mmCIF file of C-alpha atoms in Angstrom:
data_model
loop_
_atom_site.group_PDB
_atom_site.id
_atom_site.type_symbol
_atom_site.label_atom_id
_atom_site.label_comp_id
_atom_site.label_asym_id
_atom_site.label_seq_id
_atom_site.Cartn_x
_atom_site.Cartn_y
_atom_site.Cartn_z
ATOM 1 C CA UNK A 1 63.021 121.614 80.319
ATOM 2 C CA UNK A 2 66.700 122.186 81.143
ATOM 3 C CA UNK A 3 66.976 118.705 82.710
ATOM 4 C CA UNK A 4 65.356 117.095 79.679
ATOM 5 C CA UNK A 5 67.716 118.924 77.366
ATOM 6 C CA UNK A 6 70.719 117.698 79.322
ATOM 7 C CA UNK A 7 69.389 114.142 79.156
ATOM 8 C CA UNK A 8 68.975 114.366 75.420
ATOM 9 C CA UNK A 9 72.464 115.775 74.982
ATOM 10 C CA UNK A 10 73.967 112.971 77.035
ATOM 11 C CA UNK A 11 72.145 110.385 74.976
ATOM 12 C CA UNK A 12 73.484 111.931 71.793
ATOM 13 C CA UNK A 13 77.067 111.776 73.080
ATOM 14 C CA UNK A 14 76.903 108.158 74.192
ATOM 15 C CA UNK A 15 75.083 106.938 71.125
ATOM 16 C CA UNK A 16 71.948 105.887 73.068
ATOM 17 C CA UNK A 17 68.405 106.833 72.069
ATOM 18 C CA UNK A 18 66.058 107.770 74.904
ATOM 19 C CA UNK A 19 62.406 107.693 73.966
ATOM 20 C CA UNK A 20 59.567 108.862 76.137
ATOM 21 C CA UNK A 21 57.761 106.001 77.743
ATOM 22 C CA UNK A 22 59.164 102.493 77.294
ATOM 23 C CA UNK A 23 60.866 101.014 74.298
ATOM 24 C CA UNK A 24 63.612 98.631 73.190
ATOM 25 C CA UNK A 25 66.818 100.057 71.805
ATOM 26 C CA UNK A 26 69.347 98.214 69.657
ATOM 27 C CA UNK A 27 72.720 99.916 69.373
ATOM 28 C CA UNK A 28 75.683 99.055 67.126
ATOM 29 C CA UNK A 29 79.000 100.756 67.881
ATOM 30 C CA UNK A 30 81.079 101.149 64.713
ATOM 31 C CA UNK A 31 84.128 102.674 66.466
ATOM 32 C CA UNK A 32 87.017 100.567 67.640
ATOM 33 C CA UNK A 33 84.692 97.871 68.986
ATOM 34 C CA UNK A 34 81.419 96.441 67.700
ATOM 35 C CA UNK A 35 78.605 96.081 70.232
ATOM 36 C CA UNK A 36 75.025 94.972 69.835
ATOM 37 C CA UNK A 37 72.869 95.770 72.836
ATOM 38 C CA UNK A 38 69.174 95.346 73.517
ATOM 39 C CA UNK A 39 67.836 97.474 76.376
ATOM 40 C CA UNK A 40 64.522 98.441 77.865
ATOM 41 C CA UNK A 41 64.353 102.191 78.528
ATOM 42 C CA UNK A 42 61.781 103.725 80.786
ATOM 43 C CA UNK A 43 61.359 107.496 80.734
ATOM 44 C CA UNK A 44 60.412 108.662 84.226
ATOM 45 C CA UNK A 45 59.218 111.946 82.873
ATOM 46 C CA UNK A 46 61.941 113.923 84.600
ATOM 47 C CA UNK A 47 64.534 113.680 81.860
ATOM 48 C CA UNK A 48 66.261 110.646 83.351
ATOM 49 C CA UNK A 49 66.082 107.183 81.849
ATOM 50 C CA UNK A 50 66.044 103.932 83.815
ATOM 51 C CA UNK A 51 67.695 101.220 81.752
ATOM 52 C CA UNK A 52 67.724 97.497 82.231
ATOM 53 C CA UNK A 53 69.451 95.476 79.597
ATOM 54 C CA UNK A 54 71.128 92.294 78.547
ATOM 55 C CA UNK A 55 74.266 92.210 76.486
ATOM 56 C CA UNK A 56 77.887 93.100 76.975
ATOM 57 C CA UNK A 57 79.303 96.475 75.966
ATOM 58 C CA UNK A 58 82.865 96.749 74.678
ATOM 59 C CA UNK A 59 84.503 99.918 75.961
ATOM 60 C CA UNK A 60 87.441 99.864 73.559
ATOM 61 C CA UNK A 61 86.304 103.101 71.951
ATOM 62 C CA UNK A 62 86.423 104.810 75.360
ATOM 63 C CA UNK A 63 89.975 103.552 75.944
ATOM 64 C CA UNK A 64 88.935 101.178 78.759
ATOM 65 C CA UNK A 65 90.126 97.597 79.185
ATOM 66 C CA UNK A 66 87.302 95.100 78.907
ATOM 67 C CA UNK A 67 89.129 92.426 80.929
ATOM 68 C CA UNK A 68 92.100 93.704 82.950
ATOM 69 C CA UNK A 69 92.497 90.429 84.825
ATOM 70 C CA UNK A 70 92.771 88.469 81.577
ATOM 71 C CA UNK A 71 95.967 90.297 80.583
ATOM 72 C CA UNK A 72 97.454 89.582 84.028
ATOM 73 C CA UNK A 73 96.717 85.919 83.619
ATOM 74 C CA UNK A 74 98.255 85.918 80.154
ATOM 75 C CA UNK A 75 101.612 87.205 81.457
ATOM 76 C CA UNK A 76 101.851 84.686 84.305
ATOM 77 C CA UNK A 77 104.145 81.761 83.384
ATOM 78 C CA UNK A 78 102.354 78.461 82.953
ATOM 79 C CA UNK A 79 103.080 75.650 85.393
ATOM 80 C CA UNK A 80 104.602 73.468 82.670
ATOM 81 C CA UNK A 81 106.866 76.341 81.563
ATOM 82 C CA UNK A 82 108.120 76.784 85.136
ATOM 83 C CA UNK A 83 108.762 73.057 85.427
ATOM 84 C CA UNK A 84 110.762 73.084 82.197
ATOM 85 C CA UNK A 85 112.864 75.975 83.456
ATOM 86 C CA UNK A 86 113.554 74.190 86.742
ATOM 87 C CA UNK A 87 114.523 71.004 84.894
ATOM 88 C CA UNK A 88 116.963 72.940 82.720
ATOM 89 C CA UNK A 89 118.612 74.612 85.722
ATOM 90 C CA UNK A 90 118.844 71.296 87.586
ATOM 91 C CA UNK A 91 120.359 69.510 84.578
ATOM 92 C CA UNK A 92 122.858 72.323 84.003
ATOM 93 C CA UNK A 93 123.857 72.225 87.656
ATOM 94 C CA UNK A 94 124.646 68.500 87.441
ATOM 95 C CA UNK A 95 126.572 68.823 84.175
ATOM 96 C CA UNK A 96 128.544 71.838 85.395
ATOM 97 C CA UNK A 97 129.650 69.746 88.352
ATOM 98 C CA UNK A 98 130.590 66.782 86.166
ATOM 99 C CA UNK A 99 132.172 68.517 83.168
ATOM 100 C CA UNK A 100 132.571 72.203 83.979
ATOM 101 C CA UNK A 101 130.687 75.280 82.720
ATOM 102 C CA UNK A 102 131.691 74.728 79.075
ATOM 103 C CA UNK A 103 129.503 71.643 78.666
ATOM 104 C CA UNK A 104 127.491 71.637 75.416
ATOM 105 C CA UNK A 105 124.077 73.231 75.823
ATOM 106 C CA UNK A 106 122.609 70.472 73.672
ATOM 107 C CA UNK A 107 123.680 68.057 76.414
ATOM 108 C CA UNK A 108 121.912 70.217 78.993
ATOM 109 C CA UNK A 109 118.674 70.123 76.984
ATOM 110 C CA UNK A 110 118.996 66.362 76.557
ATOM 111 C CA UNK A 111 119.612 65.804 80.289
ATOM 112 C CA UNK A 112 116.635 68.032 81.131
ATOM 113 C CA UNK A 113 114.364 66.170 78.707
ATOM 114 C CA UNK A 114 113.427 69.290 76.737
ATOM 115 C CA UNK A 115 114.049 70.466 73.205
ATOM 116 C CA UNK A 116 116.759 72.940 72.246
ATOM 117 C CA UNK A 117 114.111 75.523 71.426
ATOM 118 C CA UNK A 118 112.741 75.324 74.974
ATOM 119 C CA UNK A 119 116.220 75.779 76.436
ATOM 120 C CA UNK A 120 117.013 78.828 74.309
ATOM 121 C CA UNK A 121 113.586 80.333 74.938
ATOM 122 C CA UNK A 122 114.403 80.340 78.665
ATOM 123 C CA UNK A 123 118.143 81.050 78.397
ATOM 124 C CA UNK A 124 119.278 82.747 75.177
ATOM 125 C CA UNK A 125 122.978 82.049 75.787
ATOM 126 C CA UNK A 126 125.435 80.253 78.052
ATOM 127 C CA UNK A 127 125.987 83.308 80.250
ATOM 128 C CA UNK A 128 122.268 83.531 81.078
ATOM 129 C CA UNK A 129 122.113 79.851 81.997
ATOM 130 C CA UNK A 130 125.301 79.985 84.086
ATOM 131 C CA UNK A 131 123.950 83.034 85.905
ATOM 132 C CA UNK A 132 120.745 81.206 86.814
ATOM 133 C CA UNK A 133 122.554 78.050 87.961
ATOM 134 C CA UNK A 134 124.917 79.945 90.261
ATOM 135 C CA UNK A 135 122.048 82.042 91.612
ATOM 136 C CA UNK A 136 119.962 78.945 92.359
ATOM 137 C CA UNK A 137 122.804 76.983 93.982
ATOM 138 C CA UNK A 138 123.880 79.949 96.094
ATOM 139 C CA UNK A 139 120.358 80.611 97.347
ATOM 140 C CA UNK A 140 119.642 76.964 98.144
ATOM 141 C CA UNK A 141 122.986 76.520 99.916
ATOM 142 C CA UNK A 142 122.272 79.535 102.108
ATOM 143 C CA UNK A 143 118.980 77.948 103.127
ATOM 144 C CA UNK A 144 120.845 74.784 104.113
ATOM 145 C CA UNK A 145 123.117 76.851 106.391
ATOM 146 C CA UNK A 146 120.125 78.490 108.066
ATOM 147 C CA UNK A 147 118.429 75.115 108.524
ATOM 148 C CA UNK A 148 121.582 73.659 110.118
ATOM 149 C CA UNK A 149 121.677 76.432 112.709
ATOM 150 C CA UNK A 150 118.020 75.858 113.556
ATOM 151 C CA UNK A 151 118.373 72.067 113.780
ATOM 152 C CA UNK A 152 121.601 71.685 115.792
ATOM 153 C CA UNK A 153 122.344 73.136 119.225
ATOM 154 C CA UNK A 154 126.031 72.089 119.004
ATOM 155 C CA UNK A 155 127.834 74.664 116.786
ATOM 156 C CA UNK A 156 130.221 72.087 115.306
ATOM 157 C CA UNK A 157 127.341 69.713 114.582
ATOM 158 C CA UNK A 158 125.617 72.594 112.772
ATOM 159 C CA UNK A 159 128.733 73.213 110.673
ATOM 160 C CA UNK A 160 129.011 69.508 109.847
ATOM 161 C CA UNK A 161 125.347 69.308 108.902
ATOM 162 C CA UNK A 162 125.742 72.285 106.589
ATOM 163 C CA UNK A 163 128.858 70.874 104.876
ATOM 164 C CA UNK A 164 127.092 67.629 103.952
ATOM 165 C CA UNK A 165 123.932 69.479 102.880
ATOM 166 C CA UNK A 166 125.949 71.873 100.712
ATOM 167 C CA UNK A 167 127.484 68.880 98.927
ATOM 168 C CA UNK A 168 123.997 67.620 98.100
ATOM 169 C CA UNK A 169 123.173 71.046 96.675
ATOM 170 C CA UNK A 170 126.145 70.685 94.274
ATOM 171 C CA UNK A 171 128.013 73.663 95.604
ATOM 172 C CA UNK A 172 130.799 72.686 93.189
ATOM 173 C CA UNK A 173 128.691 74.346 90.495
ATOM 174 C CA UNK A 174 129.691 77.686 92.016
ATOM 175 C CA UNK A 175 133.183 77.356 90.530
ATOM 176 C CA UNK A 176 132.207 79.569 87.546
ATOM 177 C CA UNK A 177 131.701 82.454 89.996
ATOM 178 C CA UNK A 178 135.288 82.098 91.247
ATOM 179 C CA UNK A 179 136.826 81.601 87.803
ATOM 180 C CA UNK A 180 135.008 84.608 86.325
ATOM 181 C CA UNK A 181 133.443 82.804 83.357
ATOM 182 C CA UNK A 182 130.506 85.235 83.454
ATOM 183 C CA UNK A 183 129.443 88.486 85.122
ATOM 184 C CA UNK A 184 130.200 87.673 88.755
ATOM 185 C CA UNK A 185 129.466 91.284 89.741
ATOM 186 C CA UNK A 186 125.794 91.120 88.784
ATOM 187 C CA UNK A 187 123.730 92.669 91.624
ATOM 188 C CA UNK A 188 121.581 89.553 92.083
ATOM 189 C CA UNK A 189 124.632 87.337 92.409
ATOM 190 C CA UNK A 190 126.426 89.705 94.763
ATOM 191 C CA UNK A 191 123.391 89.834 97.046
ATOM 192 C CA UNK A 192 123.086 86.045 97.194
ATOM 193 C CA UNK A 193 126.833 85.606 97.623
ATOM 194 C CA UNK A 194 126.812 88.006 100.590
ATOM 195 C CA UNK A 195 123.968 86.066 102.187
ATOM 196 C CA UNK A 196 125.846 82.770 101.806
ATOM 197 C CA UNK A 197 129.133 84.150 103.100
ATOM 198 C CA UNK A 198 127.407 85.699 106.099
ATOM 199 C CA UNK A 199 125.654 82.416 106.903
ATOM 200 C CA UNK A 200 128.838 80.312 106.645
ATOM 201 C CA UNK A 201 130.853 82.897 108.576
ATOM 202 C CA UNK A 202 128.295 82.632 111.361
ATOM 203 C CA UNK A 203 128.649 78.837 111.458
ATOM 204 C CA UNK A 204 132.445 79.057 111.621
ATOM 205 C CA UNK A 205 132.460 81.824 114.221
ATOM 206 C CA UNK A 206 130.047 80.043 116.564
ATOM 207 C CA UNK A 207 131.983 76.756 116.349
ATOM 208 C CA UNK A 208 135.267 78.534 117.075
ATOM 209 C CA UNK A 209 133.772 80.510 119.965
ATOM 210 C CA UNK A 210 132.528 77.260 121.477
ATOM 211 C CA UNK A 211 136.034 75.797 121.298
ATOM 212 C CA UNK A 212 134.894 73.085 118.862
ATOM 213 C CA UNK A 213 136.630 74.311 115.711
ATOM 214 C CA UNK A 214 140.328 74.962 115.266
ATOM 215 C CA UNK A 215 141.174 78.633 115.078
ATOM 216 C CA UNK A 216 143.779 78.512 112.303
ATOM 217 C CA UNK A 217 141.144 78.183 109.563
ATOM 218 C CA UNK A 218 138.679 80.701 108.117
ATOM 219 C CA UNK A 219 135.483 80.747 106.068
ATOM 220 C CA UNK A 220 137.429 80.557 102.815
ATOM 221 C CA UNK A 221 138.988 77.250 103.861
ATOM 222 C CA UNK A 222 135.549 75.713 104.323
ATOM 223 C CA UNK A 223 134.215 76.984 100.993
ATOM 224 C CA UNK A 224 137.311 75.964 99.014
ATOM 225 C CA UNK A 225 137.317 72.461 100.506
ATOM 226 C CA UNK A 226 133.617 72.102 99.787
ATOM 227 C CA UNK A 227 134.126 73.122 96.173
ATOM 228 C CA UNK A 228 137.073 70.794 95.658
ATOM 229 C CA UNK A 229 135.592 67.765 97.383
ATOM 230 C CA UNK A 230 132.204 67.944 95.660
ATOM 231 C CA UNK A 231 133.365 68.420 92.074
ATOM 232 C CA UNK A 232 135.313 65.857 90.064
ATOM 233 C CA UNK A 233 137.980 66.949 87.599
ATOM 234 C CA UNK A 234 136.382 68.683 84.563
ATOM 235 C CA UNK A 235 136.095 66.488 81.495
ATOM 236 C CA UNK A 236 136.237 63.232 83.435
ATOM 237 C CA UNK A 237 132.983 61.373 83.885
ATOM 238 C CA UNK A 238 133.534 59.846 87.321
ATOM 239 C CA UNK A 239 130.608 57.477 87.612
ATOM 240 C CA UNK A 240 129.519 56.914 91.190
ATOM 241 C CA UNK A 241 131.691 59.727 92.544
ATOM 242 C CA UNK A 242 128.901 60.718 94.927
ATOM 243 C CA UNK A 243 129.471 57.647 97.067
ATOM 244 C CA UNK A 244 132.901 59.026 98.012
ATOM 245 C CA UNK A 245 131.881 62.645 98.520
ATOM 246 C CA UNK A 246 130.371 62.453 101.992
ATOM 247 C CA UNK A 247 133.102 60.041 103.135
ATOM 248 C CA UNK A 248 135.827 62.505 102.205
ATOM 249 C CA UNK A 249 133.902 65.440 103.598
ATOM 250 C CA UNK A 250 133.724 63.682 106.944
ATOM 251 C CA UNK A 251 137.502 63.193 106.901
ATOM 252 C CA UNK A 252 137.803 66.928 106.244
ATOM 253 C CA UNK A 253 135.470 67.750 109.130
ATOM 254 C CA UNK A 254 137.387 65.490 111.488
ATOM 255 C CA UNK A 255 140.469 67.522 110.645
ATOM 256 C CA UNK A 256 138.692 70.725 111.615
ATOM 257 C CA UNK A 257 137.840 69.676 115.153
ATOM 258 C CA UNK A 258 139.879 70.641 118.163
ATOM 259 C CA UNK A 259 142.311 69.788 119.522
ATOM 260 C CA UNK A 260 144.267 70.233 116.294
ATOM 261 C CA UNK A 261 146.642 67.375 115.585
ATOM 262 C CA UNK A 262 148.899 69.296 113.215
ATOM 263 C CA UNK A 263 150.008 72.762 112.250
ATOM 264 C CA UNK A 264 148.620 73.936 108.959
ATOM 265 C CA UNK A 265 151.070 75.416 106.442
ATOM 266 C CA UNK A 266 150.413 78.891 105.080
ATOM 267 C CA UNK A 267 147.625 81.127 106.327
ATOM 268 C CA UNK A 268 143.880 80.762 106.623
ATOM 269 C CA UNK A 269 141.911 81.403 103.442
ATOM 270 C CA UNK A 270 139.662 84.403 103.866
ATOM 271 C CA UNK A 271 136.784 85.558 101.700
ATOM 272 C CA UNK A 272 138.986 88.408 100.458
ATOM 273 C CA UNK A 273 141.541 85.838 99.296
ATOM 274 C CA UNK A 274 138.888 84.069 97.265
ATOM 275 C CA UNK A 275 137.730 87.294 95.624
ATOM 276 C CA UNK A 276 141.259 88.229 94.618
ATOM 277 C CA UNK A 277 142.053 84.804 93.158
#
Protein backbone atom coordinates (compact mmCIF):
# COMPACT_ATOMS: atom_id res chain seq x y z
CA UNK A 1 0.00 0.00 0.00
CA UNK A 2 2.85 2.40 0.82
CA UNK A 3 4.43 1.82 -2.62
CA UNK A 4 1.12 2.44 -4.37
CA UNK A 5 0.62 5.64 -2.42
CA UNK A 6 4.05 6.89 -3.43
CA UNK A 7 3.29 6.09 -7.06
CA UNK A 8 0.06 8.01 -6.91
CA UNK A 9 1.75 10.99 -5.29
CA UNK A 10 4.43 11.06 -7.96
CA UNK A 11 1.82 10.97 -10.69
CA UNK A 12 0.02 13.90 -9.10
CA UNK A 13 3.22 15.97 -9.01
CA UNK A 14 4.18 15.32 -12.61
CA UNK A 15 0.70 15.79 -13.98
CA UNK A 16 0.40 12.17 -15.21
CA UNK A 17 -2.58 9.92 -14.51
CA UNK A 18 -1.80 6.30 -13.69
CA UNK A 19 -4.75 3.97 -14.01
CA UNK A 20 -4.79 0.35 -13.00
CA UNK A 21 -4.47 -1.93 -15.95
CA UNK A 22 -3.81 -0.40 -19.36
CA UNK A 23 -5.09 2.84 -20.77
CA UNK A 24 -4.19 5.79 -22.98
CA UNK A 25 -3.42 9.12 -21.37
CA UNK A 26 -3.51 12.51 -23.08
CA UNK A 27 -1.78 15.28 -21.16
CA UNK A 28 -1.74 19.04 -21.86
CA UNK A 29 0.79 21.14 -19.94
CA UNK A 30 -0.49 24.69 -19.46
CA UNK A 31 2.67 25.98 -17.72
CA UNK A 32 5.45 27.66 -19.62
CA UNK A 33 5.25 25.11 -22.44
CA UNK A 34 2.32 23.35 -24.09
CA UNK A 35 2.64 19.60 -24.60
CA UNK A 36 0.22 17.05 -25.94
CA UNK A 37 1.26 13.48 -25.25
CA UNK A 38 -0.41 10.15 -25.90
CA UNK A 39 0.95 7.26 -23.83
CA UNK A 40 0.08 3.69 -23.06
CA UNK A 41 0.33 2.99 -19.32
CA UNK A 42 0.49 -0.49 -17.92
CA UNK A 43 0.01 -0.96 -14.19
CA UNK A 44 2.16 -3.88 -13.04
CA UNK A 45 0.20 -4.15 -9.86
CA UNK A 46 3.13 -3.12 -7.69
CA UNK A 47 2.53 0.61 -7.80
CA UNK A 48 4.90 1.21 -10.70
CA UNK A 49 3.77 2.13 -14.18
CA UNK A 50 5.47 1.05 -17.41
CA UNK A 51 4.96 3.73 -20.03
CA UNK A 52 5.54 3.62 -23.74
CA UNK A 53 4.59 6.68 -25.68
CA UNK A 54 4.92 8.79 -28.76
CA UNK A 55 5.18 12.53 -28.67
CA UNK A 56 7.72 15.07 -27.54
CA UNK A 57 7.61 16.66 -24.09
CA UNK A 58 8.72 20.26 -23.61
CA UNK A 59 10.58 20.64 -20.33
CA UNK A 60 10.45 24.43 -20.22
CA UNK A 61 8.32 24.37 -17.08
CA UNK A 62 11.02 22.32 -15.33
CA UNK A 63 13.70 24.84 -16.35
CA UNK A 64 15.42 22.41 -18.75
CA UNK A 65 16.65 23.25 -22.24
CA UNK A 66 14.85 21.29 -24.92
CA UNK A 67 17.69 21.63 -27.44
CA UNK A 68 21.03 22.71 -25.95
CA UNK A 69 22.92 22.03 -29.17
CA UNK A 70 20.60 24.30 -31.15
CA UNK A 71 21.65 27.36 -29.13
CA UNK A 72 25.33 26.48 -29.71
CA UNK A 73 24.73 26.31 -33.42
CA UNK A 74 22.91 29.63 -33.36
CA UNK A 75 25.91 31.45 -31.85
CA UNK A 76 28.44 30.02 -34.31
CA UNK A 77 29.24 32.53 -37.09
CA UNK A 78 27.97 31.51 -40.51
CA UNK A 79 30.49 30.73 -43.23
CA UNK A 80 29.35 33.68 -45.35
CA UNK A 81 29.70 36.03 -42.35
CA UNK A 82 33.28 34.84 -41.78
CA UNK A 83 34.08 35.33 -45.46
CA UNK A 84 32.72 38.88 -45.34
CA UNK A 85 34.85 39.66 -42.31
CA UNK A 86 37.97 38.29 -44.00
CA UNK A 87 37.24 40.32 -47.14
CA UNK A 88 36.89 43.49 -45.08
CA UNK A 89 40.19 42.91 -43.27
CA UNK A 90 41.98 42.10 -46.54
CA UNK A 91 40.59 45.21 -48.26
CA UNK A 92 41.50 47.42 -45.30
CA UNK A 93 45.02 46.00 -45.29
CA UNK A 94 45.50 46.92 -48.96
CA UNK A 95 44.06 50.42 -48.56
CA UNK A 96 46.07 51.11 -45.41
CA UNK A 97 49.19 50.29 -47.39
CA UNK A 98 48.17 52.49 -50.31
CA UNK A 99 46.66 55.49 -48.52
CA UNK A 100 47.36 55.15 -44.80
CA UNK A 101 45.07 54.28 -41.87
CA UNK A 102 42.81 57.32 -42.40
CA UNK A 103 41.31 55.96 -45.62
CA UNK A 104 37.51 56.33 -45.80
CA UNK A 105 35.69 53.31 -44.42
CA UNK A 106 33.23 53.57 -47.29
CA UNK A 107 36.18 52.86 -49.60
CA UNK A 108 37.05 49.80 -47.53
CA UNK A 109 33.50 48.45 -47.85
CA UNK A 110 33.54 49.13 -51.59
CA UNK A 111 36.91 47.38 -52.06
CA UNK A 112 35.67 44.41 -50.02
CA UNK A 113 32.46 44.15 -52.05
CA UNK A 114 30.17 44.47 -49.02
CA UNK A 115 27.68 47.05 -47.85
CA UNK A 116 28.44 49.68 -45.22
CA UNK A 117 26.06 47.96 -42.83
CA UNK A 118 28.06 44.73 -43.07
CA UNK A 119 31.31 46.59 -42.37
CA UNK A 120 29.95 48.37 -39.31
CA UNK A 121 28.30 45.21 -38.02
CA UNK A 122 31.76 43.59 -37.91
CA UNK A 123 33.77 46.70 -36.97
CA UNK A 124 31.82 49.48 -35.24
CA UNK A 125 34.57 52.07 -35.69
CA UNK A 126 37.94 52.73 -37.30
CA UNK A 127 39.88 51.70 -34.19
CA UNK A 128 38.28 48.24 -34.19
CA UNK A 129 39.09 47.72 -37.86
CA UNK A 130 42.67 48.98 -37.50
CA UNK A 131 43.16 46.67 -34.52
CA UNK A 132 42.03 43.65 -36.54
CA UNK A 133 44.19 44.53 -39.56
CA UNK A 134 47.35 44.93 -37.49
CA UNK A 135 46.59 41.74 -35.56
CA UNK A 136 46.08 39.76 -38.78
CA UNK A 137 49.18 41.12 -40.53
CA UNK A 138 51.36 40.57 -37.48
CA UNK A 139 50.20 36.98 -37.03
CA UNK A 140 50.58 36.09 -40.70
CA UNK A 141 54.03 37.69 -40.91
CA UNK A 142 55.19 35.66 -37.92
CA UNK A 143 54.09 32.50 -39.70
CA UNK A 144 56.16 33.52 -42.73
CA UNK A 145 59.24 33.85 -40.49
CA UNK A 146 58.68 30.39 -39.03
CA UNK A 147 58.19 28.91 -42.50
CA UNK A 148 61.43 30.51 -43.73
CA UNK A 149 63.41 28.89 -40.92
CA UNK A 150 61.90 25.50 -41.72
CA UNK A 151 62.48 25.81 -45.48
CA UNK A 152 66.05 27.17 -45.63
CA UNK A 153 69.16 25.62 -44.09
CA UNK A 154 71.26 28.72 -44.90
CA UNK A 155 70.46 31.39 -42.24
CA UNK A 156 70.85 34.29 -44.68
CA UNK A 157 68.65 32.55 -47.24
CA UNK A 158 66.03 32.15 -44.50
CA UNK A 159 66.22 35.87 -43.71
CA UNK A 160 65.91 36.75 -47.40
CA UNK A 161 62.95 34.43 -47.85
CA UNK A 162 61.21 36.01 -44.88
CA UNK A 163 61.80 39.59 -46.11
CA UNK A 164 60.15 38.89 -49.47
CA UNK A 165 57.30 36.95 -47.84
CA UNK A 166 56.68 39.76 -45.35
CA UNK A 167 56.33 42.19 -48.26
CA UNK A 168 53.63 39.98 -49.75
CA UNK A 169 51.83 40.04 -46.40
CA UNK A 170 51.74 43.87 -46.60
CA UNK A 171 53.78 44.42 -43.49
CA UNK A 172 53.59 48.14 -44.32
CA UNK A 173 50.09 48.03 -42.83
CA UNK A 174 51.75 47.75 -39.42
CA UNK A 175 52.69 51.44 -39.54
CA UNK A 176 49.62 52.38 -37.43
CA UNK A 177 51.12 50.37 -34.55
CA UNK A 178 54.30 52.47 -34.66
CA UNK A 179 52.52 55.80 -35.10
CA UNK A 180 50.10 55.12 -32.24
CA UNK A 181 46.88 55.76 -34.18
CA UNK A 182 45.06 53.26 -31.94
CA UNK A 183 45.59 51.27 -28.74
CA UNK A 184 48.97 49.70 -29.46
CA UNK A 185 49.14 48.36 -25.89
CA UNK A 186 46.17 46.03 -26.30
CA UNK A 187 47.10 42.60 -24.85
CA UNK A 188 46.32 40.76 -28.09
CA UNK A 189 48.53 43.08 -30.10
CA UNK A 190 51.37 42.97 -27.60
CA UNK A 191 51.34 39.17 -27.63
CA UNK A 192 51.46 39.00 -31.43
CA UNK A 193 54.09 41.74 -31.63
CA UNK A 194 56.32 39.82 -29.20
CA UNK A 195 55.96 36.68 -31.29
CA UNK A 196 56.96 38.54 -34.47
CA UNK A 197 59.91 40.31 -32.86
CA UNK A 198 61.17 37.05 -31.39
CA UNK A 199 60.91 35.31 -34.77
CA UNK A 200 62.73 38.09 -36.67
CA UNK A 201 65.36 38.41 -33.94
CA UNK A 202 66.04 34.70 -34.33
CA UNK A 203 66.52 35.08 -38.09
CA UNK A 204 68.93 37.99 -37.63
CA UNK A 205 70.87 36.30 -34.83
CA UNK A 206 71.36 33.05 -36.74
CA UNK A 207 72.52 34.86 -39.90
CA UNK A 208 75.00 36.95 -37.90
CA UNK A 209 76.30 33.92 -35.99
CA UNK A 210 76.90 32.16 -39.29
CA UNK A 211 78.95 35.11 -40.53
CA UNK A 212 76.46 35.80 -43.34
CA UNK A 213 74.94 39.04 -42.05
CA UNK A 214 76.79 42.22 -41.16
CA UNK A 215 76.98 42.84 -37.45
CA UNK A 216 76.35 46.60 -37.44
CA UNK A 217 72.60 46.18 -37.97
CA UNK A 218 69.83 44.99 -35.63
CA UNK A 219 66.27 43.70 -35.82
CA UNK A 220 64.87 47.22 -35.92
CA UNK A 221 66.80 47.97 -39.11
CA UNK A 222 65.17 45.03 -40.86
CA UNK A 223 61.65 45.93 -39.72
CA UNK A 224 62.00 49.63 -40.56
CA UNK A 225 63.36 48.89 -44.04
CA UNK A 226 60.57 46.40 -44.64
CA UNK A 227 57.95 48.95 -43.63
CA UNK A 228 59.44 51.70 -45.77
CA UNK A 229 60.06 49.61 -48.87
CA UNK A 230 56.64 47.96 -48.93
CA UNK A 231 54.46 51.04 -48.43
CA UNK A 232 54.17 53.91 -50.88
CA UNK A 233 53.77 57.48 -49.65
CA UNK A 234 50.30 57.98 -48.06
CA UNK A 235 47.80 59.70 -50.31
CA UNK A 236 49.58 58.78 -53.53
CA UNK A 237 48.06 56.01 -55.58
CA UNK A 238 51.20 54.43 -57.03
CA UNK A 239 49.78 52.03 -59.58
CA UNK A 240 52.00 49.02 -60.16
CA UNK A 241 54.25 49.80 -57.20
CA UNK A 242 54.41 46.10 -56.36
CA UNK A 243 56.60 45.39 -59.36
CA UNK A 244 59.36 47.48 -57.76
CA UNK A 245 58.97 46.20 -54.20
CA UNK A 246 60.83 42.90 -54.45
CA UNK A 247 63.51 44.48 -56.67
CA UNK A 248 64.29 47.10 -54.05
CA UNK A 249 64.10 44.60 -51.22
CA UNK A 250 66.73 42.51 -52.95
CA UNK A 251 69.01 45.56 -53.19
CA UNK A 252 68.49 46.03 -49.46
CA UNK A 253 69.33 42.39 -48.75
CA UNK A 254 72.47 42.58 -50.85
CA UNK A 255 73.57 45.45 -48.64
CA UNK A 256 73.11 43.32 -45.54
CA UNK A 257 75.46 40.54 -46.60
CA UNK A 258 79.04 40.29 -45.47
CA UNK A 259 81.63 41.44 -46.15
CA UNK A 260 80.22 44.93 -45.62
CA UNK A 261 81.23 47.37 -48.33
CA UNK A 262 80.62 50.51 -46.29
CA UNK A 263 80.36 51.83 -42.78
CA UNK A 264 76.84 52.67 -41.73
CA UNK A 265 76.25 56.08 -40.13
CA UNK A 266 74.60 56.23 -36.72
CA UNK A 267 73.80 53.16 -34.66
CA UNK A 268 71.79 50.03 -35.26
CA UNK A 269 68.04 50.36 -34.78
CA UNK A 270 66.87 48.19 -31.93
CA UNK A 271 63.35 47.17 -30.99
CA UNK A 272 63.55 49.55 -28.02
CA UNK A 273 64.30 52.39 -30.43
CA UNK A 274 61.17 51.59 -32.39
CA UNK A 275 59.01 51.53 -29.27
CA UNK A 276 60.29 54.90 -28.12
CA UNK A 277 59.78 56.56 -31.51
